[in-house]
């Protein structure tokens, strides 16, 4: 099924991946009108976004403004959510609006592309060594086979259910990036997990891990991540995308790096700059990691191995990731994050 879209309702336009994606969209499909949900649309922020994507207008609101989200989803051809993957109420408001949209336009179901993350795959190993880590594929993936307490599933499972519905159908796709890194060209230049670890570093006085740090996950450069998301959108517009229960796309290189290895690079860099007195990496104390609860342990202390077979079918390759690995990129990423 192909559609001729008129508008995209976009959540997360000022974010790291969201603004990088909009830059790419502007170079590929600038005729699409984007309506962005913006918390505080100051003249400066509007100008920033108009430089990223000129064909844009703004709706004032946050993810907590369910009525606004539902209203916009009810009239957009496409909704793309690059904002929080765990803000369940905003997802439910989106799905409600899309159901109304579908009801009001029989035979023309709207498209919803939701950015989640491979945190759904965590083995919750608590940073301990594991001999044979499971590598998940997105072919034949059933979200209900994942550990039910893992991140993102509370949002993702209702999306798949909406994409499976016969009455008032919605075309759904969920996009699952690995650990995103690299300097972005959009509004937000650095990834959220670096900022989280910098806060933890300042609290602990050193860079550390959840448990011993033997766990690893796939990673992906932000430009590769944006390109993958664009290819999924393009395939959906042309009627070539897998959707609904099959519309689950991993986005990651096949390279995995242990938490200890990348935090060691981070610790040595920050020590070399005189920010902390101790280089390298060792486990964070329990009182710090426990502030992030089970989700923190699951995301930062588990193994997450994903094979992006559906994206490969669309011709995607991790070209930027191959040029600049996470470990190579990390010093520059930290330099930019520390100046922000």
XYZ file of C-alpha atoms in Angstrom:
340
model
C 0.000 0.000 0.000
C 1.384 3.437 -0.906
C 0.144 6.800 0.282
C 0.516 10.373 -0.873
C 1.224 12.143 2.414
C 0.350 15.726 3.121
C 1.703 16.128 6.632
C 3.800 14.547 9.373
C 3.066 15.124 13.045
C 6.504 14.888 14.642
C 7.456 14.314 18.268
C 11.080 14.865 19.290
C 12.015 17.399 16.598
C 14.583 19.164 18.800
C 16.196 15.930 19.973
C 19.397 14.173 18.989
C 17.992 11.650 16.498
C 14.868 13.653 15.648
C 16.673 16.743 14.389
C 19.305 14.641 12.583
C 16.480 12.819 10.797
C 14.766 16.082 9.838
C 18.001 17.330 8.244
C 18.093 14.187 6.141
C 14.385 14.416 5.320
C 14.905 17.963 4.091
C 17.515 16.730 1.622
C 15.294 13.895 0.398
C 11.609 14.829 0.712
C 11.402 18.552 1.541
C 7.853 18.775 0.178
C 6.461 16.951 3.222
C 5.015 19.396 5.740
C 6.077 18.711 9.322
C 4.025 19.807 12.330
C 6.312 19.610 15.365
C 5.231 19.393 19.001
C 7.452 21.898 20.827
C 7.600 22.565 24.552
C 8.837 26.151 24.370
C 8.803 27.577 20.831
C 10.893 30.677 21.471
C 11.869 32.651 18.358
C 15.399 31.256 18.705
C 14.193 27.662 18.902
C 11.842 28.131 15.957
C 14.673 29.591 13.912
C 16.879 26.625 14.828
C 14.290 24.152 13.609
C 13.468 26.114 10.470
C 17.138 25.893 9.518
C 16.978 22.140 10.038
C 13.670 21.723 8.168
C 12.185 24.842 6.541
C 8.801 23.269 5.755
C 7.800 23.109 9.411
C 5.142 24.565 11.688
C 4.728 24.275 15.433
C 2.205 23.131 18.010
C 2.898 24.161 21.590
C 2.841 21.297 24.049
C 4.670 18.481 25.799
C 4.309 14.709 25.875
C 2.001 15.176 28.859
C -0.513 17.099 26.727
C -2.536 14.096 25.644
C -5.434 16.046 24.144
C -3.108 18.020 21.870
C -1.281 14.889 20.732
C -4.537 13.052 20.090
C -5.927 15.984 18.092
C -2.841 16.230 15.886
C -2.612 12.471 15.330
C -6.265 12.459 14.278
C -5.536 14.685 11.293
C -1.968 13.808 10.217
C -1.143 11.385 7.425
C 1.933 10.223 9.329
C 3.058 10.391 12.947
C 6.758 9.946 13.729
C 7.786 9.682 17.373
C 11.470 10.305 18.059
C 10.772 11.523 21.587
C 10.673 9.376 24.731
C 10.116 5.711 23.928
C 8.811 5.085 27.440
C 6.214 7.840 27.781
C 3.274 5.458 27.674
C 0.488 8.025 28.031
C 1.651 9.984 24.959
C 1.792 6.753 22.953
C -1.740 5.899 23.997
C -2.911 9.413 23.054
C -1.221 8.994 19.665
C -2.890 5.635 19.081
C -6.286 7.030 20.078
C -5.910 9.905 17.628
C -4.773 7.553 14.876
C -7.781 5.311 15.444
C -10.062 8.346 15.003
C -8.049 9.292 11.919
C -8.579 5.848 10.414
C -12.293 5.906 11.232
C -12.683 9.307 9.564
C -10.781 8.227 6.426
C -12.004 4.732 5.475
C -9.533 2.865 3.314
C -6.715 5.323 4.101
C -5.140 4.161 7.363
C -2.560 6.574 8.830
C 1.077 5.589 9.353
C 2.770 5.574 12.759
C 6.567 5.182 13.005
C 7.719 4.883 16.611
C 11.381 4.967 17.676
C 12.018 2.570 20.542
C 15.331 0.841 21.342
C 16.965 -2.563 21.656
C 16.566 -2.331 25.436
C 13.658 -4.712 24.844
C 16.284 -7.464 24.345
C 18.205 -7.195 27.623
C 19.195 -10.446 29.326
C 19.466 -8.566 32.648
C 22.863 -10.112 33.386
C 23.711 -7.303 35.854
C 27.066 -6.735 34.192
C 28.287 -10.264 34.843
C 30.027 -12.363 32.145
C 27.716 -14.569 30.060
C 29.124 -17.403 27.937
C 26.579 -17.552 25.127
C 24.669 -14.322 24.646
C 21.554 -14.615 22.520
C 21.599 -12.623 19.283
C 18.090 -11.544 18.376
C 16.866 -11.025 14.829
C 14.011 -8.764 13.828
C 12.705 -11.464 11.483
C 9.921 -13.299 13.282
C 10.379 -11.221 16.432
C 7.551 -11.527 18.949
C 7.724 -8.807 21.598
C 5.952 -11.043 24.070
C 8.993 -13.352 23.994
C 11.109 -10.568 25.521
C 11.560 -10.273 29.277
C 8.328 -8.456 30.227
C 10.060 -6.081 32.649
C 12.425 -4.764 29.968
C 12.303 -1.163 28.796
C 9.958 0.095 26.067
C 7.589 -2.891 25.947
C 4.755 -1.074 27.742
C 4.644 1.277 24.751
C 5.590 -1.124 21.983
C 3.133 -3.949 22.563
C 0.035 -1.673 22.301
C 1.494 -0.236 19.067
C 1.777 -3.699 17.520
C -1.747 -4.499 18.688
C -3.017 -1.339 16.975
C -1.162 -2.377 13.831
C -2.867 -5.761 13.924
C -6.395 -4.373 14.187
C -8.841 -4.921 11.327
C -11.393 -2.276 12.355
C -10.061 1.291 12.050
C -6.585 -0.008 11.131
C -3.321 1.861 11.668
C -0.111 1.168 9.769
C 2.522 0.746 12.484
C 6.308 0.430 12.376
C 8.642 0.338 15.379
C 12.308 1.239 14.913
C 14.872 -0.160 17.369
C 18.270 1.570 17.448
C 21.226 0.238 19.379
C 23.486 2.528 21.422
C 23.506 5.724 19.330
C 26.672 7.823 19.319
C 28.508 10.453 17.269
C 28.250 14.217 16.904
C 24.867 15.186 15.499
C 24.350 17.946 12.952
C 20.935 18.915 14.321
C 19.736 20.827 17.371
C 20.983 18.367 20.020
C 24.596 17.386 19.321
C 25.182 14.521 21.749
C 23.438 11.383 22.875
C 21.478 11.085 26.124
C 23.455 8.174 27.575
C 26.698 10.207 27.563
C 24.962 12.942 29.527
C 23.625 10.359 31.997
C 27.105 8.916 32.568
C 28.630 12.371 32.983
C 26.144 13.077 35.776
C 26.953 9.722 37.371
C 30.685 10.471 37.031
C 30.334 13.757 38.884
C 28.411 12.049 41.671
C 30.865 9.153 42.028
C 34.111 10.938 41.226
C 34.968 8.390 38.551
C 33.449 6.711 35.468
C 31.860 3.391 36.192
C 29.615 0.535 35.197
C 26.511 -1.264 36.393
C 28.133 -4.314 37.976
C 31.458 -5.569 36.534
C 30.682 -4.169 33.073
C 31.132 -7.405 31.129
C 27.826 -6.810 29.323
C 27.766 -5.446 25.773
C 25.380 -4.117 23.160
C 25.340 -3.183 19.487
C 25.962 0.452 18.612
C 25.173 2.775 15.706
C 26.347 6.199 14.546
C 23.582 8.806 14.654
C 23.867 9.464 10.899
C 23.415 5.763 10.127
C 20.474 5.690 12.525
C 18.811 8.638 10.771
C 19.398 7.076 7.357
C 17.827 3.806 8.486
C 14.785 5.661 9.765
C 14.471 7.501 6.469
C 14.704 4.247 4.481
C 11.894 2.792 6.599
C 9.724 5.861 5.960
C 10.519 5.794 2.249
C 9.650 2.105 2.020
C 6.365 2.753 3.830
C 5.486 5.588 1.447
C 6.162 3.274 -1.487
C 4.249 0.349 0.021
C 7.371 -1.798 0.496
C 7.727 -1.722 4.276
C 6.914 -4.519 6.687
C 4.223 -3.254 9.036
C 2.167 -4.318 12.039
C 3.481 -7.457 13.759
C 6.191 -7.718 11.075
C 7.052 -4.012 11.161
C 9.828 -4.267 13.752
C 13.192 -2.947 12.526
C 16.488 -3.234 14.413
C 19.049 -0.532 13.604
C 22.581 -1.338 14.727
C 26.003 -2.359 13.528
C 27.103 -5.910 14.332
C 29.924 -4.584 16.518
C 29.471 -4.977 20.270
C 31.579 -3.246 22.923
C 31.515 -4.101 26.611
C 30.459 -1.476 29.103
C 33.839 -1.756 30.789
C 35.724 -1.059 27.546
C 33.880 2.115 26.581
C 33.644 3.473 30.131
C 37.396 2.917 30.483
C 37.961 5.182 27.456
C 35.580 7.728 28.950
C 37.291 7.597 32.329
C 40.761 7.998 30.857
C 39.619 10.950 28.739
C 37.968 12.777 31.638
C 41.001 12.081 33.843
C 43.326 13.480 31.165
C 41.283 16.686 31.173
C 41.531 17.022 34.948
C 37.786 16.560 35.431
C 38.179 13.551 37.725
C 41.127 12.309 39.793
C 40.853 8.668 38.739
C 41.071 7.268 35.222
C 39.782 3.970 33.893
C 36.548 2.361 35.016
C 35.205 0.360 37.939
C 31.701 -0.479 39.144
C 29.539 2.385 40.371
C 28.402 2.042 44.007
C 24.996 0.499 44.585
C 23.519 3.701 45.990
C 24.096 5.421 42.631
C 22.980 2.728 40.209
C 19.936 1.938 42.314
C 18.689 5.490 41.682
C 17.867 4.297 38.156
C 16.050 1.193 39.375
C 15.437 -1.951 37.347
C 15.371 -0.090 34.035
C 18.880 1.213 34.671
C 20.178 -2.266 35.422
C 18.396 -3.649 32.371
C 19.694 -1.031 29.916
C 23.181 -0.441 31.324
C 23.865 -3.831 32.918
C 22.453 -6.246 30.342
C 23.557 -7.760 27.048
C 21.615 -6.487 24.021
C 22.582 -8.200 20.756
C 20.500 -7.320 17.686
C 20.845 -8.337 14.032
C 19.143 -5.762 11.711
C 17.952 -8.073 8.940
C 14.858 -6.109 7.892
C 16.839 -2.893 7.456
C 19.438 -4.768 5.395
C 16.641 -5.785 3.018
C 16.082 -2.078 2.344
C 19.726 -1.662 1.339
C 20.878 -0.104 4.613
C 24.479 -0.384 5.752
C 26.212 1.067 8.804
C 28.577 3.164 6.668
C 29.305 5.959 9.155
C 29.700 3.453 11.981
C 32.345 1.626 9.962
C 34.199 4.905 9.335
C 34.199 5.988 12.991
C 33.667 3.469 15.766
C 32.172 4.250 19.145
C 35.569 4.099 20.841
C 37.076 6.413 18.221
C 34.188 8.865 18.437
C 33.902 8.961 22.221
C 36.561 11.618 22.996
C 34.980 14.143 20.615
C 31.480 13.257 21.815
C 32.609 13.901 25.400
C 34.306 17.179 24.485
C 31.102 18.497 22.932
C 28.891 17.202 25.767
C 31.104 18.768 28.415
C 30.877 22.175 26.722
C 27.077 22.069 26.480
